[in-house]
Short mmCIF file of C-alpha atoms in Angstrom, two decimals:
data_model
loop_
_atom_site.label_atom_id
_atom_site.label_comp_id
_atom_site.label_asym_id
_atom_site.label_seq_id
_atom_site.Cartn_x
_atom_site.Cartn_y
_atom_site.Cartn_z
CA UNK A 1 16.47 -10.93 -23.41
CA UNK A 2 18.31 -7.77 -24.05
CA UNK A 3 21.38 -7.19 -23.45
CA UNK A 4 22.05 -4.15 -22.38
CA UNK A 5 20.92 -2.74 -18.58
CA UNK A 6 18.01 -0.97 -20.08
CA UNK A 7 15.55 -2.60 -17.20
CA UNK A 8 15.21 -0.13 -13.93
CA UNK A 9 13.60 -1.06 -10.91
CA UNK A 10 13.04 1.27 -8.11
CA UNK A 11 12.01 0.48 -4.85
CA UNK A 12 11.71 3.41 -2.46
CA UNK A 13 12.90 2.15 0.90
CA UNK A 14 10.83 1.21 4.15
CA UNK A 15 8.14 3.67 2.50
CA UNK A 16 5.87 4.30 4.67
CA UNK A 17 7.83 4.26 7.83
CA UNK A 18 10.35 6.53 5.94
CA UNK A 19 7.78 8.73 4.94
CA UNK A 20 6.86 9.49 8.55
CA UNK A 21 11.06 9.96 9.94
CA UNK A 22 10.94 12.89 7.19
CA UNK A 23 8.01 14.33 8.51
CA UNK A 24 8.68 13.63 12.19
CA UNK A 25 12.49 15.25 12.90
CA UNK A 26 12.24 13.47 16.05
CA UNK A 27 11.27 10.16 14.96
CA UNK A 28 14.53 10.49 12.87
CA UNK A 29 16.86 7.05 13.38
CA UNK A 30 14.72 5.97 15.24
CA UNK A 31 12.43 2.64 15.53
CA UNK A 32 9.22 2.94 13.66
CA UNK A 33 6.50 0.75 13.05
CA UNK A 34 3.40 1.83 10.42
CA UNK A 35 -0.08 -0.44 10.41
CA UNK A 36 -3.21 -1.44 12.40
CA UNK A 37 -2.45 -0.88 16.18
CA UNK A 38 -5.45 -2.58 17.36
CA UNK A 39 -5.27 -6.13 18.42
CA UNK A 40 -6.00 -7.50 14.82
CA UNK A 41 -3.93 -4.86 13.33
CA UNK A 42 -1.12 -5.87 10.87
CA UNK A 43 2.65 -4.25 10.27
CA UNK A 44 2.71 -2.38 7.13
CA UNK A 45 6.21 -1.37 7.23
CA UNK A 46 8.74 -0.70 9.31
CA UNK A 47 11.75 1.32 9.43
CA UNK A 48 15.08 -0.24 9.31
CA UNK A 49 16.10 0.32 12.94
CA UNK A 50 12.77 -1.68 14.09
CA UNK A 51 13.73 -4.56 11.53
CA UNK A 52 16.71 -4.93 13.20
CA UNK A 53 14.51 -6.43 16.44
CA UNK A 54 13.16 -8.78 13.78
CA UNK A 55 9.65 -6.40 13.28
CA UNK A 56 8.74 -7.14 9.25
CA UNK A 57 5.69 -6.16 6.93
CA UNK A 58 2.48 -8.58 7.31
CA UNK A 59 3.72 -9.83 11.09
CA UNK A 60 0.75 -9.03 13.51
CA UNK A 61 1.00 -5.62 15.52
CA UNK A 62 1.19 -7.56 19.14
CA UNK A 63 3.90 -9.60 18.14
CA UNK A 64 5.85 -6.65 16.77
CA UNK A 65 4.66 -4.61 20.04
CA UNK A 66 6.71 -7.52 22.05
CA UNK A 67 10.00 -7.22 19.90
CA UNK A 68 10.23 -3.20 19.75
CA UNK A 69 8.18 -2.37 22.62
CA UNK A 70 9.76 0.83 22.53
CA UNK A 71 9.23 2.03 18.84
CA UNK A 72 6.99 4.59 17.39
CA UNK A 73 3.71 2.89 16.66
CA UNK A 74 1.49 5.01 14.02
CA UNK A 75 -1.63 4.82 11.96
CA UNK A 76 -0.86 4.78 8.56
CA UNK A 77 -1.85 8.05 6.42
CA UNK A 78 -2.54 6.89 2.85
CA UNK A 79 -3.43 9.93 1.14
CA UNK A 80 0.54 11.52 2.15
CA UNK A 81 1.92 8.41 1.31
CA UNK A 82 -0.38 8.73 -2.36
CA UNK A 83 0.78 12.25 -2.73
CA UNK A 84 4.42 11.57 -2.50
CA UNK A 85 4.13 8.45 -5.04
CA UNK A 86 2.65 10.68 -7.77
CA UNK A 87 5.66 12.57 -7.44
CA UNK A 88 7.74 10.38 -7.84
CA UNK A 89 5.66 8.42 -10.42
CA UNK A 90 6.39 11.92 -12.20
CA UNK A 91 10.29 11.80 -12.02
CA UNK A 92 9.71 7.94 -13.74
CA UNK A 93 7.49 8.99 -16.57
CA UNK A 94 10.37 11.50 -17.74
CA UNK A 95 12.33 8.89 -18.08
CA UNK A 96 10.28 6.61 -20.40
CA UNK A 97 6.56 6.39 -21.46
CA UNK A 98 7.06 2.79 -20.55
CA UNK A 99 6.36 3.03 -16.80
CA UNK A 100 4.71 -0.41 -15.02
CA UNK A 101 3.73 0.78 -11.37
CA UNK A 102 3.43 -2.03 -9.01
CA UNK A 103 2.29 -0.02 -5.69
CA UNK A 104 2.73 3.10 -4.85
CA UNK A 105 6.69 2.74 -3.64
CA UNK A 106 7.56 0.23 -6.43
CA UNK A 107 8.02 0.08 -10.39
CA UNK A 108 9.96 -0.78 -13.27
CA UNK A 109 10.92 1.72 -16.02
CA UNK A 110 12.18 0.61 -20.06
CA UNK A 111 14.80 3.18 -20.10
CA UNK A 112 15.52 1.80 -23.90
CA UNK A 113 11.79 2.99 -24.95
CA UNK A 114 12.98 6.28 -23.23
CA UNK A 115 16.06 6.27 -25.47
CA UNK A 116 17.87 7.28 -22.46
CA UNK A 117 20.31 4.55 -21.95
CA UNK A 118 22.10 2.56 -24.74
CA UNK A 119 24.93 0.80 -22.23
CA UNK A 120 26.10 0.89 -19.22
CA UNK A 121 27.14 3.95 -18.01
CA UNK A 122 24.79 5.80 -19.78
CA UNK A 123 22.64 3.06 -17.40
CA UNK A 124 23.97 3.66 -14.27
CA UNK A 125 23.83 7.59 -14.71
CA UNK A 126 20.33 7.63 -15.47
CA UNK A 127 19.84 5.16 -12.54
CA UNK A 128 22.22 7.73 -10.26
CA UNK A 129 20.05 11.14 -11.02
CA UNK A 130 17.16 9.69 -10.37
CA UNK A 131 17.85 8.87 -7.15
CA UNK A 132 19.07 12.39 -6.81
CA UNK A 133 16.33 13.50 -8.37
CA UNK A 134 13.93 11.55 -5.96
CA UNK A 135 15.89 13.02 -2.71
CA UNK A 136 15.37 16.58 -3.86
CA UNK A 137 11.63 16.40 -4.85
CA UNK A 138 10.90 14.38 -1.85
CA UNK A 139 13.70 14.01 1.09
CA UNK A 140 13.56 10.29 0.76
CA UNK A 141 15.73 7.65 -0.39
CA UNK A 142 15.17 4.75 -2.99
CA UNK A 143 17.00 1.96 -4.15
CA UNK A 144 18.10 1.07 -7.88
CA UNK A 145 18.70 -2.24 -9.62
CA UNK A 146 19.45 -2.04 -13.42
CA UNK A 147 19.61 -5.01 -15.74
CA UNK A 148 18.84 -6.96 -18.89
CA UNK A 149 15.65 -7.80 -17.66
CA UNK A 150 12.38 -7.11 -15.18
CA UNK A 151 13.68 -10.24 -13.33
CA UNK A 152 16.71 -9.59 -12.64
CA UNK A 153 16.46 -5.99 -12.22
CA UNK A 154 14.28 -6.52 -9.13
CA UNK A 155 16.84 -8.78 -8.15
CA UNK A 156 19.18 -6.03 -8.10
CA UNK A 157 17.56 -3.15 -6.41
CA UNK A 158 17.11 -5.69 -3.36
CA UNK A 159 20.90 -5.96 -3.63
CA UNK A 160 20.80 -1.94 -3.95
CA UNK A 161 19.31 -1.88 -0.16
CA UNK A 162 18.60 1.07 1.44
CA UNK A 163 19.30 3.63 -0.36
CA UNK A 164 21.67 2.16 -3.22
CA UNK A 165 22.02 1.37 -6.62
CA UNK A 166 23.65 -1.58 -8.41
CA UNK A 167 24.01 -2.94 -12.11
CA UNK A 168 24.16 -6.16 -13.36
CA UNK A 169 26.34 -6.34 -16.18
CA UNK A 170 25.09 -8.46 -19.44
CA UNK A 171 26.88 -11.85 -19.69
CA UNK A 172 27.43 -11.55 -15.85
CA UNK A 173 23.99 -12.74 -14.73
CA UNK A 174 24.22 -16.57 -14.79
CA UNK A 175 27.41 -16.20 -12.00
CA UNK A 176 25.53 -13.72 -9.89
CA UNK A 177 22.57 -15.82 -9.60
CA UNK A 178 24.90 -18.97 -9.36
CA UNK A 179 25.58 -19.16 -5.37
CA UNK A 180 21.78 -17.39 -3.97
CA UNK A 181 19.12 -18.89 -2.58
CA UNK A 182 16.82 -20.47 -4.28
CA UNK A 183 14.30 -17.53 -2.14
CA UNK A 184 15.50 -15.37 -4.18
CA UNK A 185 13.68 -16.49 -7.09
CA UNK A 186 9.92 -15.03 -8.17
CA UNK A 187 7.41 -17.57 -6.96
CA UNK A 188 10.19 -19.50 -4.56
CA UNK A 189 7.93 -19.15 -1.59
CA UNK A 190 8.86 -21.17 1.73
CA UNK A 191 6.93 -24.49 0.77
CA UNK A 192 8.88 -24.69 -2.94
CA UNK A 193 11.66 -24.06 -1.29
CA UNK A 194 11.68 -26.59 1.67
CA UNK A 195 10.20 -28.99 -0.96
CA UNK A 196 14.00 -28.08 -3.14
CA UNK A 197 15.94 -28.31 0.26
CA UNK A 198 14.79 -32.04 0.55
CA UNK A 199 15.65 -32.67 -2.67
CA UNK A 200 19.08 -31.22 -2.39
CA UNK A 201 18.50 -28.20 -4.10
CA UNK A 202 19.21 -25.22 -2.08
CA UNK A 203 20.87 -22.77 -4.80
CA UNK A 204 19.82 -21.00 -7.85
CA UNK A 205 23.22 -22.51 -9.65
CA UNK A 206 22.01 -26.13 -8.21
CA UNK A 207 18.44 -25.27 -9.94
CA UNK A 208 20.12 -24.58 -13.27
CA UNK A 209 22.58 -27.81 -12.37
CA UNK A 210 19.12 -30.24 -12.13
CA UNK A 211 17.54 -29.67 -15.29
CA UNK A 212 14.08 -28.52 -16.33
CA UNK A 213 12.88 -32.55 -16.61
CA UNK A 214 13.68 -32.72 -12.86
CA UNK A 215 12.38 -29.39 -11.90
CA UNK A 216 8.97 -30.62 -13.55
CA UNK A 217 8.86 -34.07 -12.07
CA UNK A 218 9.60 -31.92 -8.39
CA UNK A 219 7.17 -28.60 -9.17
CA UNK A 220 4.95 -29.20 -11.91
CA UNK A 221 5.16 -28.38 -15.36
CA UNK A 222 4.71 -24.76 -15.34
CA UNK A 223 6.17 -24.19 -12.44
CA UNK A 224 9.08 -26.20 -12.68
CA UNK A 225 9.74 -24.95 -16.22
CA UNK A 226 9.31 -21.55 -15.09
CA UNK A 227 11.83 -21.52 -12.26
CA UNK A 228 14.44 -23.65 -14.81
CA UNK A 229 13.81 -20.62 -17.03
CA UNK A 230 14.91 -18.43 -14.54
CA UNK A 231 17.47 -19.77 -12.95
CA UNK A 232 19.46 -19.23 -16.42
CA UNK A 233 18.35 -16.06 -16.09
CA UNK A 234 15.77 -15.86 -19.68
CA UNK A 235 12.97 -13.20 -18.67
CA UNK A 236 11.51 -11.51 -21.66
CA UNK A 237 8.61 -9.93 -20.09
CA UNK A 238 8.07 -6.50 -21.38
CA UNK A 239 7.49 -3.64 -19.20
CA UNK A 240 3.51 -2.71 -19.34
CA UNK A 241 2.67 0.52 -18.96
CA UNK A 242 -0.47 0.66 -18.34
CA UNK A 243 -1.66 -1.85 -15.45
CA UNK A 244 -5.69 -1.35 -15.47
CA UNK A 245 -7.49 -1.38 -12.42
CA UNK A 246 -9.90 -4.65 -12.41
CA UNK A 247 -12.12 -3.26 -9.18
CA UNK A 248 -12.20 -1.02 -6.66
CA UNK A 249 -12.61 -1.95 -2.96
CA UNK A 250 -12.63 -0.89 0.52
CA UNK A 251 -12.89 -2.97 3.67
CA UNK A 252 -12.26 -2.88 7.96
CA UNK A 253 -11.11 -5.29 10.16
CA UNK A 254 -12.72 -5.02 13.63
CA UNK A 255 -10.66 -5.06 16.74
CA UNK A 256 -13.74 -6.54 18.44
CA UNK A 257 -16.31 -8.73 16.18
CA UNK A 258 -19.37 -7.23 15.15
CA UNK A 259 -22.39 -8.74 16.35
CA UNK A 260 -25.69 -6.02 16.57
CA UNK A 261 -27.20 -6.79 12.69
CA UNK A 262 -27.86 -3.12 12.73
CA UNK A 263 -24.49 -2.44 12.80
CA UNK A 264 -23.42 -4.88 10.18
CA UNK A 265 -25.80 -3.25 7.69
CA UNK A 266 -24.66 0.42 9.60
CA UNK A 267 -20.86 -0.23 8.70
CA UNK A 268 -21.55 -1.60 4.80
CA UNK A 269 -23.57 1.52 4.23
CA UNK A 270 -20.09 3.63 4.73
CA UNK A 271 -17.92 1.26 3.52
CA UNK A 272 -20.30 1.42 0.15
CA UNK A 273 -19.89 5.02 0.27
CA UNK A 274 -16.21 5.20 0.60
CA UNK A 275 -15.71 2.65 -1.99
CA UNK A 276 -18.08 5.22 -3.99
CA UNK A 277 -15.94 8.58 -3.37
CA UNK A 278 -12.80 6.07 -4.04
CA UNK A 279 -14.70 5.04 -7.35
CA UNK A 280 -15.13 8.75 -8.47
CA UNK A 281 -12.05 10.00 -7.75
CA UNK A 282 -10.22 7.31 -10.58
CA UNK A 283 -13.05 8.30 -12.72
CA UNK A 284 -13.98 5.48 -12.99
CA UNK A 285 -17.60 4.00 -12.12
CA UNK A 286 -18.68 -0.49 -12.40
CA UNK A 287 -21.10 -2.66 -12.80
CA UNK A 288 -20.85 -5.10 -10.45
CA UNK A 289 -20.98 -5.18 -6.45
CA UNK A 290 -19.07 -7.25 -4.65
CA UNK A 291 -19.96 -7.34 -0.96
CA UNK A 292 -17.20 -9.57 1.24
CA UNK A 293 -17.59 -10.93 4.98
CA UNK A 294 -15.19 -12.63 6.88
CA UNK A 295 -17.16 -14.20 9.96
CA UNK A 296 -15.91 -15.05 13.85
CA UNK A 297 -14.47 -18.14 12.60
CA UNK A 298 -12.42 -17.13 10.10
CA UNK A 299 -14.47 -18.58 6.99
CA UNK A 300 -15.05 -15.42 3.79
CA UNK A 301 -18.05 -15.16 2.26
CA UNK A 302 -17.83 -13.26 -1.14
CA UNK A 303 -21.53 -12.33 -2.50
CA UNK A 304 -21.95 -9.93 -5.71
CA UNK A 305 -24.81 -8.30 -7.98
CA UNK A 306 -24.18 -7.34 -11.56
CA UNK A 307 -25.81 -4.14 -12.66
CA UNK A 308 -27.20 -3.63 -16.13
CA UNK A 309 -24.67 -0.92 -16.21
CA UNK A 310 -21.82 1.04 -14.83
CA UNK A 311 -22.58 3.38 -11.80
CA UNK A 312 -20.65 5.80 -9.60
CA UNK A 313 -24.08 6.44 -7.58
CA UNK A 314 -24.05 6.40 -4.20
CA UNK A 315 -27.67 5.00 -3.41
CA UNK A 316 -27.45 2.32 -6.03
CA UNK A 317 -23.83 0.96 -4.73
CA UNK A 318 -25.67 1.35 -0.94
CA UNK A 319 -29.17 0.05 -2.15
CA UNK A 320 -26.72 -3.47 -4.18
CA UNK A 321 -24.32 -4.13 -1.22
CA UNK A 322 -27.61 -4.03 1.47
CA UNK A 323 -29.25 -6.38 -0.84
CA UNK A 324 -26.20 -8.80 -1.07
CA UNK A 325 -26.13 -8.63 3.12
CA UNK A 326 -29.14 -10.43 3.20
CA UNK A 327 -28.04 -13.44 2.27
CA UNK A 328 -25.37 -13.30 4.35
CA UNK A 329 -25.18 -15.05 7.80
CA UNK A 330 -23.67 -12.87 9.98
CA UNK A 331 -24.83 -15.43 13.70
CA UNK A 332 -21.93 -15.43 15.61
CA UNK A 333 -20.06 -12.31 15.10
CA UNK A 334 -18.13 -10.28 11.90
CA UNK A 335 -14.38 -9.65 11.96
CA UNK A 336 -14.16 -8.18 8.70
CA UNK A 337 -16.60 -6.59 6.26
CA UNK A 338 -15.69 -4.99 2.62
CA UNK A 339 -17.20 -3.29 -0.34
CA UNK A 340 -16.03 -3.49 -3.74
CA UNK A 341 -17.24 -2.41 -7.92
CA UNK A 342 -15.35 -4.31 -10.97
CA UNK A 343 -16.39 -4.32 -14.58
CA UNK A 344 -15.13 -0.64 -14.41
CA UNK A 345 -15.63 1.44 -17.15
CA UNK A 346 -14.43 5.37 -17.47
CA UNK A 347 -18.23 6.79 -17.77
CA UNK A 348 -21.27 6.25 -16.31
CA UNK A 349 -24.61 4.71 -17.68
CA UNK A 350 -27.34 7.11 -17.21
CA UNK A 351 -29.95 4.69 -15.59
CA UNK A 352 -32.22 4.82 -13.19
CA UNK A 353 -33.04 1.76 -13.68
CA UNK A 354 -29.41 0.32 -13.00
CA UNK A 355 -29.85 -1.86 -9.99
CA UNK A 356 -30.42 -5.60 -11.33
CA UNK A 357 -33.52 -6.24 -9.02
CA UNK A 358 -36.38 -5.00 -10.29
CA UNK A 359 -38.19 -2.48 -8.79
CA UNK A 360 -38.62 1.72 -8.85
CA UNK A 361 -36.32 4.04 -10.00
CA UNK A 362 -33.78 5.26 -6.92
CA UNK A 363 -33.50 8.86 -6.90
CA UNK A 364 -30.15 10.19 -7.19
CA UNK A 365 -28.77 11.61 -4.37
CA UNK A 366 -27.60 15.29 -4.24
CA UNK A 367 -24.26 14.94 -3.79
CA UNK A 368 -23.98 17.01 -0.05
CA UNK A 369 -27.06 14.63 1.29
CA UNK A 370 -24.39 11.79 0.28
CA UNK A 371 -21.22 13.36 1.87
CA UNK A 372 -23.21 15.34 5.25
CA UNK A 373 -23.04 11.83 6.91
CA UNK A 374 -20.38 10.36 5.88
CA UNK A 375 -18.50 13.53 7.07
CA UNK A 376 -20.06 13.50 10.25
CA UNK A 377 -18.82 10.05 10.47
CA UNK A 378 -14.94 10.86 9.64
CA UNK A 379 -15.26 13.40 11.56
CA UNK A 380 -16.23 11.37 14.73
CA UNK A 381 -12.81 9.42 13.92
CA UNK A 382 -10.43 11.81 13.57
CA UNK A 383 -11.71 12.53 16.93
CA UNK A 384 -10.28 9.50 18.37
CA UNK A 385 -6.68 11.00 17.51
CA UNK A 386 -5.04 8.52 16.01
CA UNK A 387 -1.10 8.19 16.46
CA UNK A 388 0.71 9.87 13.94
CA UNK A 389 -1.84 11.70 12.18
CA UNK A 390 -1.52 15.82 12.00
CA UNK A 391 -2.85 18.27 13.98
CA UNK A 392 -3.05 21.86 15.23
CA UNK A 393 -2.97 23.95 18.08
CA UNK A 394 -4.49 27.73 18.14
CA UNK A 395 -1.74 28.56 20.58
CA UNK A 396 1.15 25.95 19.52
CA UNK A 397 1.11 26.02 15.64
CA UNK A 398 1.21 22.23 13.69
CA UNK A 399 2.01 18.91 15.51
CA UNK A 400 1.48 15.82 15.08
CA UNK A 401 -0.47 12.88 17.66
CA UNK A 402 1.96 11.08 19.64
CA UNK A 403 -0.94 9.07 21.75
CA UNK A 404 -4.49 9.55 23.05
CA UNK A 405 -6.39 7.87 25.71
CA UNK A 406 -8.54 8.18 29.36
CA UNK A 407 -9.90 11.67 27.54
CA UNK A 408 -6.06 13.22 26.67
CA UNK A 409 -4.24 13.75 23.93
CA UNK A 410 -0.56 14.20 23.52
CA UNK A 411 1.38 15.92 20.60
CA UNK A 412 4.32 16.69 19.54
CA UNK A 413 4.67 19.98 18.02
CA UNK A 414 7.31 20.00 15.16
CA UNK A 415 7.31 20.36 11.35
CA UNK A 416 9.60 18.46 8.34
CA UNK A 417 11.65 21.33 8.41
CA UNK A 418 12.23 21.37 12.09
CA UNK A 419 15.56 21.76 13.18
CA UNK A 420 15.23 19.84 16.34
CA UNK A 421 12.26 17.39 17.64
CA UNK A 422 9.57 19.65 19.10
CA UNK A 423 8.15 20.04 22.24
CA UNK A 424 5.47 17.76 23.72
CA UNK A 425 2.16 18.93 25.10
CA UNK A 426 -1.01 17.12 26.40
CA UNK A 427 -4.43 18.08 26.10
CA UNK A 428 -7.97 17.31 26.47
CA UNK A 429 -9.66 15.14 23.98
CA UNK A 430 -12.37 17.34 23.30
CA UNK A 431 -9.97 20.43 23.20
CA UNK A 432 -11.49 23.27 21.24
CA UNK A 433 -8.19 24.99 20.25
CA UNK A 434 -6.55 21.38 18.57
CA UNK A 435 -7.61 20.24 15.48
CA UNK A 436 -6.91 17.45 12.74
CA UNK A 437 -5.61 19.33 9.66
CA UNK A 438 -3.57 18.18 6.39
CA UNK A 439 -0.11 17.00 6.44
CA UNK A 440 2.69 19.52 5.34
CA UNK A 441 4.99 18.89 2.44
CA UNK A 442 8.32 16.73 3.23
CA UNK A 443 9.88 19.35 1.34
CA UNK A 444 8.66 22.28 1.85
CA UNK A 445 9.05 25.69 -0.84
CA UNK A 446 10.01 27.91 1.63
CA UNK A 447 12.09 27.46 4.50
CA UNK A 448 10.97 26.52 7.88
CA UNK A 449 9.01 29.19 10.25
CA UNK A 450 10.60 27.29 13.26
CA UNK A 451 6.58 26.26 14.38
CA UNK A 452 7.36 23.78 17.31
CA UNK A 453 11.18 24.11 17.88
#
């Protein structure tokens, strides 16, 4: 195990909700919940103000609304979150060539590989500078943990939340871990925690004292051995610079079960097109097409077909997905559909006969022929005015959707640089002067122009 705190773990604080608060002055300091707003939606992120009411990620949105009825409930803006994540990851790559992203808002960094930290003092300076750089570039806060291993660095960043830094000095790990609950250790969920509690083990120190043999008896060889090692602060896992994507997929959960077979087929085609756009954006292609169907009774079916060569052709993916759907019984209704591509490669097999099923060659569709119906479908969705998304009005400027219904859409006109919360106006949903637009930068390069103030 390393003998210096040279592993850094960064965790952006309530990332999605913090982005929304930074871009909307009227929501700063308020309870904000981001996620699916339909009857079956779940919470993606809750601001710290919302967490006071017991709202947390993965909670059903209906339950969140009961706990915090006055919170702002917003639809995620993933394109914006990804762009901000790229800014943060670029700052991490300035520190070291070994950066291991875990998600959009979380990553490990090996500071030793970047030769920027040799001891506790220099590691702390690096962590503090990183937090300042992130705030300067994005306006957001991140919590930093520094330790000699990945496990300890992640535990440290959890202790640092929100907006802090915790460094675990080498040699203090056992003393620090000892009084912590067993749930602190990775891999100890509610079931394992209850099992250990029934055996009289509630802290990490008691795991270490129980001994490896007892843990193996309680939890099995693999889990018992791993848990005992973690309780002794042993973790030799390296920071892995590239976590290669194994698949690219998209899926939708529907508020009301889909019973019409034609509608199911249309949804699968739409998902196939979305999947291909994501595949192309990553510069990838793939050989295996995967269809996921969750039926009315929560049973989930997965079907796949492997092509003779990798493809990023939307026509090929759509046809394969349609063939897979033919083998699935959707009687009774469908609550979730997904299309994915695995067996990824960074090139495309130029083979018009790539489909596994025998048949005639498929004429590749022109890009505009494929994109046009998809663009129309996206535009139709956008005209529903999702809560929290950006709009511009010809007369009032930039704003965001507070809510919509019964033919009306309510917009608050403000920008990330507005000095005070913006004014609210209500329009018809088909107002020709109102249109969806891209988000504004959280930290503009020029002073705010006062629009909507």
